[in-house]
Short mmCIF file of C-alpha atoms and ligand atoms in Angstrom, two decimals:
data_model
loop_
_atom_site.label_atom_id
_atom_site.label_comp_id
_atom_site.label_asym_id
_atom_site.label_seq_id
_atom_site.Cartn_x
_atom_site.Cartn_y
_atom_site.Cartn_z
CA UNK A 1 37.56 -66.53 22.08
CA UNK A 2 39.19 -69.84 21.01
CA UNK A 3 41.84 -69.78 18.31
CA UNK A 4 41.10 -71.27 14.89
CA UNK A 5 37.46 -72.31 14.39
CA UNK A 6 35.72 -74.09 11.51
CA UNK A 7 32.31 -73.37 9.88
CA UNK A 8 31.92 -70.23 11.93
CA UNK A 9 28.75 -68.11 11.67
CA UNK A 10 29.46 -64.49 10.69
CA UNK A 11 25.92 -63.36 11.56
CA UNK A 12 26.97 -61.33 14.65
CA UNK A 13 30.06 -60.03 12.82
CA UNK A 14 28.47 -57.95 10.04
CA UNK A 15 26.15 -54.96 10.46
CA UNK A 16 24.01 -56.03 7.47
CA UNK A 17 23.02 -59.05 9.56
CA UNK A 18 23.74 -61.56 6.80
CA UNK A 19 23.84 -65.19 7.86
CA UNK A 20 27.04 -66.31 6.12
CA UNK A 21 29.60 -68.83 7.37
CA UNK A 22 33.39 -68.64 7.34
CA UNK A 23 35.13 -71.89 6.42
CA UNK A 24 37.82 -70.92 8.96
CA UNK A 25 37.80 -68.07 11.51
CA UNK A 26 40.88 -66.83 13.35
CA UNK A 27 40.83 -63.97 15.89
CA UNK A 28 44.05 -61.94 15.69
CA UNK A 29 44.93 -60.53 19.14
CA UNK A 30 48.40 -59.21 18.30
CA UNK A 31 50.74 -58.67 15.36
CA UNK A 32 53.01 -61.40 16.79
CA UNK A 33 50.10 -63.90 16.89
CA UNK A 34 49.34 -63.18 13.24
CA UNK A 35 52.98 -63.60 12.15
CA UNK A 36 53.14 -66.89 14.09
CA UNK A 37 49.85 -68.07 12.58
CA UNK A 38 50.96 -67.25 9.03
CA UNK A 39 54.28 -69.07 9.55
CA UNK A 40 52.83 -72.14 11.33
CA UNK A 41 49.89 -72.93 9.10
CA UNK A 42 51.27 -74.27 5.86
CA UNK A 43 47.75 -75.00 4.60
CA UNK A 44 46.90 -71.29 4.89
CA UNK A 45 49.28 -70.42 2.10
CA UNK A 46 46.83 -71.97 -0.34
CA UNK A 47 43.68 -70.59 1.29
CA UNK A 48 41.83 -67.40 0.49
CA UNK A 49 42.00 -64.83 3.29
CA UNK A 50 39.58 -62.10 4.29
CA UNK A 51 40.36 -59.51 6.94
CA UNK A 52 37.37 -58.52 9.05
CA UNK A 53 37.01 -55.65 11.51
CA UNK A 54 33.58 -54.48 12.66
CA UNK A 55 31.92 -55.83 9.49
CA UNK A 56 30.19 -52.47 8.88
CA UNK A 57 31.28 -52.08 5.27
CA UNK A 58 30.96 -55.61 3.88
CA UNK A 59 28.12 -57.49 2.20
CA UNK A 60 28.44 -61.27 2.26
CA UNK A 61 26.81 -62.70 -0.86
CA UNK A 62 27.82 -66.29 -0.05
CA UNK A 63 29.70 -68.28 2.58
CA UNK A 64 33.33 -67.25 2.85
CA UNK A 65 35.88 -69.73 1.51
CA UNK A 66 39.23 -69.91 3.29
CA UNK A 67 40.10 -68.07 6.47
CA UNK A 68 38.63 -64.93 8.02
CA UNK A 69 41.26 -63.02 10.02
CA UNK A 70 39.25 -61.17 12.68
CA UNK A 71 41.08 -58.14 13.96
CA UNK A 72 41.20 -57.83 17.76
CA UNK A 73 44.45 -55.88 18.28
CA UNK A 74 43.85 -53.43 21.13
CA UNK A 75 45.67 -50.56 22.83
CA UNK A 76 45.85 -46.76 22.63
CA UNK A 77 49.06 -44.86 23.48
CA UNK A 78 50.72 -41.50 22.91
CA UNK A 79 53.91 -41.99 20.90
CA UNK A 80 55.05 -38.33 20.68
CA UNK A 81 53.86 -34.85 21.49
CA UNK A 82 54.83 -31.19 21.30
CA UNK A 83 53.11 -27.90 22.21
CA UNK A 84 50.71 -28.12 19.27
CA UNK A 85 50.18 -31.81 18.51
CA UNK A 86 49.83 -35.22 20.02
CA UNK A 87 50.60 -38.40 18.06
CA UNK A 88 48.28 -41.21 19.13
CA UNK A 89 48.79 -44.80 18.07
CA UNK A 90 45.74 -47.07 18.26
CA UNK A 91 45.55 -50.82 17.83
CA UNK A 92 43.63 -51.68 14.67
CA UNK A 93 41.05 -53.69 16.64
CA UNK A 94 39.97 -50.70 18.74
CA UNK A 95 36.43 -49.53 18.00
CA UNK A 96 36.70 -46.27 16.03
CA UNK A 97 34.10 -44.34 18.03
CA UNK A 98 35.69 -45.41 21.33
CA UNK A 99 38.97 -43.93 20.09
CA UNK A 100 37.08 -40.72 19.22
CA UNK A 101 35.59 -40.57 22.73
CA UNK A 102 39.01 -41.22 24.31
CA UNK A 103 40.56 -38.34 22.31
CA UNK A 104 37.68 -35.99 23.17
CA UNK A 105 38.09 -36.78 26.85
CA UNK A 106 41.78 -35.83 26.58
CA UNK A 107 40.76 -32.71 24.61
CA UNK A 108 42.72 -33.71 21.48
CA UNK A 109 41.08 -32.19 18.42
CA UNK A 110 40.64 -32.90 14.72
CA UNK A 111 38.72 -36.15 15.12
CA UNK A 112 35.39 -34.76 16.44
CA UNK A 113 33.58 -34.57 13.07
CA UNK A 114 34.28 -38.29 12.61
CA UNK A 115 32.16 -39.23 15.65
CA UNK A 116 29.93 -42.31 15.59
CA UNK A 117 31.28 -43.88 12.40
CA UNK A 118 30.91 -47.62 12.99
CA UNK A 119 33.78 -50.09 12.69
CA UNK A 120 37.38 -50.54 13.70
CA UNK A 121 40.42 -48.28 13.68
CA UNK A 122 42.18 -50.69 11.30
CA UNK A 123 39.57 -50.27 8.58
CA UNK A 124 39.58 -46.46 8.78
CA UNK A 125 42.40 -45.99 6.22
CA UNK A 126 40.96 -48.55 3.78
CA UNK A 127 38.34 -46.19 2.40
CA UNK A 128 39.69 -43.03 4.12
CA UNK A 129 36.55 -42.69 6.25
CA UNK A 130 34.90 -39.31 6.06
CA UNK A 131 31.96 -37.34 7.37
CA UNK A 132 30.85 -33.77 7.99
CA UNK A 133 33.71 -32.09 6.14
CA UNK A 134 36.59 -34.15 7.55
CA UNK A 135 38.34 -37.27 6.26
CA UNK A 136 40.77 -39.59 8.01
CA UNK A 137 43.55 -38.20 5.79
CA UNK A 138 43.24 -34.84 7.62
CA UNK A 139 44.48 -36.38 10.90
CA UNK A 140 46.36 -39.47 9.66
CA UNK A 141 50.10 -39.76 10.31
CA UNK A 142 51.11 -43.36 9.48
CA UNK A 143 50.14 -46.99 9.89
CA UNK A 144 51.81 -50.33 10.53
CA UNK A 145 50.80 -53.41 8.61
CA UNK A 146 51.86 -56.98 8.01
CA UNK A 147 52.31 -58.19 4.46
CA UNK A 148 50.31 -61.41 4.39
CA UNK A 149 52.48 -63.20 1.82
CA UNK A 150 55.82 -62.56 3.56
CA UNK A 151 54.71 -62.03 7.19
CA UNK A 152 56.92 -58.89 7.23
CA UNK A 153 56.01 -55.63 9.00
CA UNK A 154 55.80 -52.45 6.93
CA UNK A 155 55.12 -48.81 7.76
CA UNK A 156 52.96 -46.71 5.42
CA UNK A 157 53.38 -42.93 5.47
CA UNK A 158 50.54 -40.57 4.59
CA UNK A 159 51.77 -40.26 1.00
CA UNK A 160 52.15 -44.06 0.63
CA UNK A 161 48.45 -44.58 1.45
CA UNK A 162 47.37 -42.48 -1.59
CA UNK A 163 44.14 -41.35 0.02
CA UNK A 164 41.24 -40.12 -2.09
CA UNK A 165 37.48 -39.80 -1.59
CA UNK A 166 36.48 -43.20 -0.08
CA UNK A 167 39.72 -44.53 -1.55
CA UNK A 168 43.30 -45.57 -0.74
CA UNK A 169 46.02 -47.89 -2.01
CA UNK A 170 44.34 -50.62 0.10
CA UNK A 171 41.34 -50.61 -2.27
CA UNK A 172 43.66 -50.77 -5.30
CA UNK A 173 47.16 -52.26 -5.77
CA UNK A 174 47.43 -53.33 -2.13
CA UNK A 175 43.89 -54.75 -1.86
CA UNK A 176 43.79 -57.79 0.45
CA UNK A 177 47.60 -57.88 0.72
CA UNK A 178 48.17 -56.19 4.09
CA UNK A 179 46.77 -56.67 7.58
CA UNK A 180 46.75 -53.22 9.22
CA UNK A 181 47.85 -53.60 12.86
CA UNK A 182 47.89 -50.01 14.12
CA UNK A 183 47.15 -46.48 12.98
CA UNK A 184 48.87 -43.31 14.25
CA UNK A 185 46.94 -40.05 14.19
CA UNK A 186 48.24 -36.50 14.58
CA UNK A 187 45.73 -34.60 16.73
CA UNK A 188 45.80 -30.97 17.79
CA UNK A 189 45.97 -29.30 21.17
CA UNK A 190 45.05 -25.95 19.58
CA UNK A 191 41.65 -26.53 18.05
CA UNK A 192 40.51 -25.51 14.60
CA UNK A 193 36.79 -26.09 14.50
CA UNK A 194 35.07 -27.27 11.35
CA UNK A 195 31.38 -26.36 11.53
CA UNK A 196 30.77 -25.38 7.92
CA UNK A 197 29.45 -28.71 6.65
CA UNK A 198 25.77 -29.49 6.27
CA UNK A 199 23.60 -29.10 9.33
CA UNK A 200 26.34 -28.79 12.02
CA UNK A 201 25.86 -25.05 12.53
CA UNK A 202 22.06 -25.25 12.70
CA UNK A 203 22.26 -28.23 15.06
CA UNK A 204 24.61 -26.24 17.37
CA UNK A 205 22.16 -23.32 17.32
CA UNK A 206 19.33 -25.69 18.19
CA UNK A 207 21.47 -27.04 21.04
CA UNK A 208 21.81 -23.42 22.28
CA UNK A 209 25.59 -23.35 21.77
CA UNK A 210 27.28 -20.20 20.47
CA UNK A 211 30.95 -20.94 21.17
CA UNK A 212 31.29 -24.67 20.53
CA UNK A 213 34.02 -26.90 21.92
CA UNK A 214 35.22 -30.00 20.07
CA UNK A 215 33.01 -32.02 22.43
CA UNK A 216 29.96 -29.92 21.38
CA UNK A 217 30.74 -30.54 17.70
CA UNK A 218 30.94 -34.27 18.38
CA UNK A 219 27.52 -34.16 20.08
CA UNK A 220 26.05 -32.17 17.17
CA UNK A 221 27.41 -34.68 14.64
CA UNK A 222 26.04 -37.57 16.71
CA UNK A 223 22.59 -35.93 16.83
CA UNK A 224 22.52 -35.38 13.06
CA UNK A 225 23.72 -38.92 12.32
CA UNK A 226 21.15 -40.46 14.66
CA UNK A 227 18.36 -38.51 12.99
CA UNK A 228 19.25 -39.77 9.48
CA UNK A 229 21.04 -43.08 9.58
CA UNK A 230 19.50 -46.37 10.72
CA UNK A 231 21.18 -47.98 13.75
CA UNK A 232 22.56 -51.36 12.59
CA UNK A 233 21.62 -52.83 16.00
CA UNK A 234 17.98 -52.22 14.99
CA UNK A 235 17.98 -52.50 11.16
CA UNK A 236 20.78 -54.24 9.26
CA UNK A 237 22.73 -51.92 6.95
CA UNK A 238 26.23 -50.97 5.80
CA UNK A 239 25.90 -47.16 5.75
CA UNK A 240 26.09 -45.58 2.28
CA UNK A 241 25.88 -48.45 -0.16
CA UNK A 242 27.24 -46.36 -3.05
CA UNK A 243 29.84 -43.60 -3.35
CA UNK A 244 28.74 -40.15 -4.40
CA UNK A 245 29.58 -40.03 -8.12
CA UNK A 246 31.94 -37.42 -9.56
CA UNK A 247 31.10 -36.18 -13.08
CA UNK A 248 32.53 -33.73 -15.62
CA UNK A 249 31.12 -30.22 -15.28
CA UNK A 250 29.61 -30.43 -18.80
CA UNK A 251 27.59 -33.45 -17.64
CA UNK A 252 26.31 -31.46 -14.64
CA UNK A 253 25.30 -28.56 -16.91
CA UNK A 254 23.28 -30.95 -19.06
CA UNK A 255 21.54 -32.39 -15.98
CA UNK A 256 20.84 -28.89 -14.61
CA UNK A 257 18.73 -28.09 -17.66
CA UNK A 258 16.25 -30.73 -16.61
CA UNK A 259 16.92 -30.70 -12.84
CA UNK A 260 17.86 -27.14 -11.81
CA UNK A 261 17.97 -28.08 -8.10
CA UNK A 262 20.35 -31.03 -8.43
CA UNK A 263 22.77 -30.94 -5.43
CA UNK A 264 26.41 -30.68 -6.57
CA UNK A 265 29.75 -30.02 -4.92
CA UNK A 266 32.70 -28.60 -6.94
CA UNK A 267 35.89 -30.68 -6.69
CA UNK A 268 39.47 -29.34 -6.74
CA UNK A 269 40.00 -30.83 -10.24
CA UNK A 270 37.05 -28.89 -11.70
CA UNK A 271 34.69 -31.86 -11.73
CA UNK A 272 31.47 -32.02 -9.70
CA UNK A 273 30.38 -34.48 -7.03
CA UNK A 274 26.68 -35.40 -7.14
CA UNK A 275 24.60 -36.72 -4.23
CA UNK A 276 23.85 -40.39 -4.90
CA UNK A 277 21.02 -40.26 -2.31
CA UNK A 278 19.30 -37.51 -4.32
CA UNK A 279 19.71 -39.41 -7.62
CA UNK A 280 18.26 -42.59 -6.07
CA UNK A 281 15.36 -40.66 -4.54
CA UNK A 282 14.57 -38.94 -7.88
CA UNK A 283 14.69 -42.33 -9.62
CA UNK A 284 11.86 -43.40 -7.30
CA UNK A 285 13.67 -45.87 -5.05
CA UNK A 286 13.68 -44.10 -1.67
CA UNK A 287 11.75 -46.08 0.97
CA UNK A 288 10.97 -48.97 -1.44
CA UNK A 289 10.61 -52.28 0.34
CA UNK A 290 10.98 -55.68 -1.35
CA UNK A 291 9.86 -58.09 1.38
CA UNK A 292 12.66 -58.37 3.92
CA UNK A 293 14.99 -55.76 2.41
CA UNK A 294 14.81 -52.35 0.77
CA UNK A 295 15.94 -48.72 0.57
CA UNK A 296 15.91 -46.68 3.79
CA UNK A 297 13.07 -44.15 3.97
CA UNK A 298 15.17 -41.28 5.44
CA UNK A 299 18.41 -41.79 3.45
CA UNK A 300 18.15 -43.36 0.00
CA UNK A 301 21.87 -44.15 -0.08
CA UNK A 302 21.38 -46.79 2.61
CA UNK A 303 20.10 -50.26 1.70
CA UNK A 304 18.60 -52.18 4.60
CA UNK A 305 17.97 -55.75 5.73
CA UNK A 306 14.75 -55.87 7.75
CA UNK A 307 15.70 -59.41 8.81
CA UNK A 308 16.52 -62.62 6.98
CA UNK A 309 17.54 -61.14 3.62
CA UNK A 310 20.48 -62.72 1.82
CA UNK A 311 23.45 -60.78 0.52
CA UNK A 312 22.52 -61.76 -3.05
CA UNK A 313 19.04 -60.25 -2.63
CA UNK A 314 20.58 -56.98 -1.45
CA UNK A 315 23.12 -57.02 -4.28
CA UNK A 316 20.30 -57.61 -6.75
CA UNK A 317 18.46 -54.56 -5.39
CA UNK A 318 21.68 -52.53 -5.66
CA UNK A 319 22.02 -53.52 -9.32
CA UNK A 320 18.44 -52.47 -10.06
CA UNK A 321 19.15 -49.08 -8.48
CA UNK A 322 22.35 -48.71 -10.50
CA UNK A 323 20.41 -49.47 -13.70
CA UNK A 324 17.63 -46.99 -12.81
CA UNK A 325 20.10 -44.17 -12.01
CA UNK A 326 22.08 -44.90 -15.15
CA UNK A 327 18.90 -44.79 -17.29
CA UNK A 328 17.62 -41.56 -15.68
CA UNK A 329 20.86 -39.54 -15.39
CA UNK A 330 23.54 -41.41 -17.37
CA UNK A 331 25.50 -41.64 -14.10
CA UNK A 332 27.14 -44.90 -12.99
CA UNK A 333 26.98 -45.55 -9.25
CA UNK A 334 29.96 -47.39 -7.80
CA UNK A 335 29.50 -49.44 -4.63
CA UNK A 336 31.14 -48.21 -1.44
CA UNK A 337 30.35 -51.38 0.49
CA UNK A 338 32.83 -54.23 -0.13
CA UNK A 339 31.00 -57.09 -1.83
CA UNK A 340 32.33 -60.46 -0.67
P1 FAD B 1 34.92 -54.09 7.75
O1 FAD B 1 33.54 -53.90 7.30
O2 FAD B 1 35.19 -55.19 8.74
O3 FAD B 1 35.93 -54.14 6.58
C1 FAD B 1 35.86 -53.21 5.52
C2 FAD B 1 37.00 -53.49 4.53
O4 FAD B 1 38.26 -53.22 5.14
C3 FAD B 1 37.07 -54.95 4.09
O5 FAD B 1 37.52 -54.97 2.74
C4 FAD B 1 38.13 -55.55 5.01
O6 FAD B 1 38.78 -56.68 4.43
C5 FAD B 1 39.08 -54.39 5.18
N1 FAD B 1 39.76 -54.37 6.49
C6 FAD B 1 39.13 -54.25 7.69
N2 FAD B 1 40.05 -54.21 8.67
C7 FAD B 1 41.26 -54.31 8.09
C8 FAD B 1 42.61 -54.35 8.58
N3 FAD B 1 42.90 -54.29 9.89
N4 FAD B 1 43.63 -54.46 7.68
C9 FAD B 1 43.37 -54.54 6.36
N5 FAD B 1 42.12 -54.54 5.83
C10 FAD B 1 41.08 -54.41 6.69
N6 FAD B 1 31.95 -44.73 6.44
C11 FAD B 1 32.40 -43.45 6.27
O7 FAD B 1 33.48 -43.24 5.70
N7 FAD B 1 31.69 -42.38 6.72
C12 FAD B 1 30.52 -42.52 7.37
O8 FAD B 1 29.91 -41.53 7.76
C13 FAD B 1 30.01 -43.84 7.57
N8 FAD B 1 28.82 -44.03 8.18
C14 FAD B 1 28.35 -45.30 8.36
C15 FAD B 1 27.12 -45.48 9.01
C16 FAD B 1 26.61 -46.75 9.22
C17 FAD B 1 25.29 -46.93 9.93
C18 FAD B 1 27.36 -47.90 8.79
C19 FAD B 1 26.84 -49.27 9.04
C20 FAD B 1 28.57 -47.73 8.12
C21 FAD B 1 29.07 -46.44 7.89
N9 FAD B 1 30.29 -46.21 7.23
C22 FAD B 1 30.78 -44.93 7.08
C23 FAD B 1 31.07 -47.34 6.71
C24 FAD B 1 31.99 -47.99 7.78
O9 FAD B 1 31.71 -47.48 9.05
C25 FAD B 1 33.47 -47.74 7.48
O10 FAD B 1 33.79 -48.19 6.18
C26 FAD B 1 34.39 -48.42 8.49
O11 FAD B 1 35.72 -47.97 8.33
C27 FAD B 1 34.36 -49.95 8.37
O12 FAD B 1 35.05 -50.49 9.47
P2 FAD B 1 34.93 -52.04 9.83
O13 FAD B 1 35.95 -52.31 10.90
O14 FAD B 1 33.55 -52.37 10.14
O15 FAD B 1 35.40 -52.69 8.47
N1 EPU B 2 19.68 -36.51 -0.33
C1 EPU B 2 18.45 -36.67 -0.91
N2 EPU B 2 17.76 -37.83 -0.61
C2 EPU B 2 18.24 -38.77 0.21
C3 EPU B 2 19.52 -38.60 0.78
C4 EPU B 2 20.23 -37.45 0.50
O1 EPU B 2 17.98 -35.83 -1.66
O2 EPU B 2 17.54 -39.75 0.43
C5 EPU B 2 20.42 -35.25 -0.60
C6 EPU B 2 20.45 -34.36 0.66
O3 EPU B 2 19.31 -33.57 0.75
C7 EPU B 2 21.70 -33.54 0.44
C8 EPU B 2 22.62 -34.51 -0.29
O4 EPU B 2 21.78 -35.53 -0.84
O5 EPU B 2 21.43 -32.46 -0.43
C9 EPU B 2 23.70 -35.12 0.60
O6 EPU B 2 23.08 -35.84 1.67
P1 EPU B 2 23.81 -36.08 3.10
O7 EPU B 2 24.35 -34.80 3.63
O8 EPU B 2 22.88 -36.87 3.94
O9 EPU B 2 25.10 -36.92 2.79
P2 EPU B 2 25.41 -38.07 1.74
O10 EPU B 2 26.17 -37.46 0.60
O11 EPU B 2 24.19 -38.83 1.41
C10 EPU B 2 27.75 -38.59 2.75
C11 EPU B 2 28.54 -39.82 3.08
C12 EPU B 2 28.16 -40.34 4.46
C13 EPU B 2 28.46 -39.25 5.49
C14 EPU B 2 27.65 -37.99 5.13
C15 EPU B 2 27.98 -36.83 6.03
C16 EPU B 2 29.16 -40.90 1.00
C17 EPU B 2 28.93 -42.04 0.08
N3 EPU B 2 28.36 -40.84 2.07
O12 EPU B 2 26.39 -38.99 2.61
O13 EPU B 2 28.97 -41.47 4.76
O14 EPU B 2 28.14 -39.67 6.80
O15 EPU B 2 27.95 -37.60 3.76
O16 EPU B 2 29.25 -36.33 5.73
O17 EPU B 2 30.06 -40.10 0.77
C18 EPU B 2 29.14 -43.85 4.55
O18 EPU B 2 30.15 -43.64 3.87
O19 EPU B 2 28.72 -44.99 4.83
C19 EPU B 2 28.38 -42.69 5.06
C20 EPU B 2 27.25 -42.80 5.77
#
């Protein structure tokens, strides 16, 4: 791929399939190339910058002003190991699921429940990716990043990332300030299986497996995901459009009077997480189609582009859903997808 390009179409670079253009587009193949680029391009200092990985958690609502830094930093290596653990450092431009497959082939555990999550390794800490009872924070060791203003390298420890549910420092104080170049995971050689979440156990039973390996759990998770979530290669989408909201327990009790079957998950701080997909379905939006975009018919948390929709149309739909859920349940849905 050539270096800096102008008026570059982002259509193949976002899973929503939005036809937006980047004013400038620069593929970053190494940390050194990025440092050089930041130092050499005086004009960049006054430009807006957007870091892009697999484009599976962004919604472009207009063309992108300034420069898109497209992460292409590759490489996977073991940096340390002992009898119990292996520390694996992956370039931020590696595809997340390919890293998962690599680890499973080596029989390194802890990552199997995070199979088939789209996107890059470098984006995984941004929202602390999670699925099927595991979050990145459970296997994360540290990351290396470049501060875009200074061009300096920095290491972030686990504590420094301040991980939360679909949250980290990179969505707050450090938003847009760092380019993550590599992520180091601590994986286990002695496996602790996590099969308690959702349909994993019943899927394993259906697969005829009584004593699962980490590879079996990965296959079960892949089967469940493929049965529920639309494949972005077929229908444009960004996964869950909203986060699952967390409410005070008194609020849940009120809702339970009217909706005794409302799904809810107790949180360590005493509050309760609700299922946004359930709220959206109850509000009547599941499977609704507005021309070329709509709400997925198997998972109401996923908004879809059937082809040719604009980001603004999808954002407009999202706002209607937020208003409907707020009116029905007095619950405010926050977007998970990054609106650009
Ligand atoms: P992008 O969409 O390219 O970027 C996302 C954000 O991270 C942007 O703000 C971007 O600026 C920033 N960013 C990206 N790379 C870097 C970097 N190197 N340094 C600094 N900032 C960076 N997520 C889950 O947690 N669990 C799921 O189960 C899940 N399922 C999904 C299913 C589908 C079908 C889809 C489409 C998405 C799903 N997602 C899920 C969301 C998505 O996979 C994750 O958010 C993923 O981490 C995004 O990676 P990306 O490389 O595509 O990031
Ligand atoms: N539900 C409905 N209707 C729907 C969808 C869901 O009633 O249309 C109900 C389900 O019946 C279930 C509950 O909502 O009782 C939870 O549903 P599910 O297990 O499908 O998970 P989710 O909460 O909708 C979350 C993550 C997903 C992740 C899965 C599995 C968020 C915002 N989403 O979805 O992550 O893969 O759990 O762990 O936390 C993503 O972040 O993009 C993503 C796909």
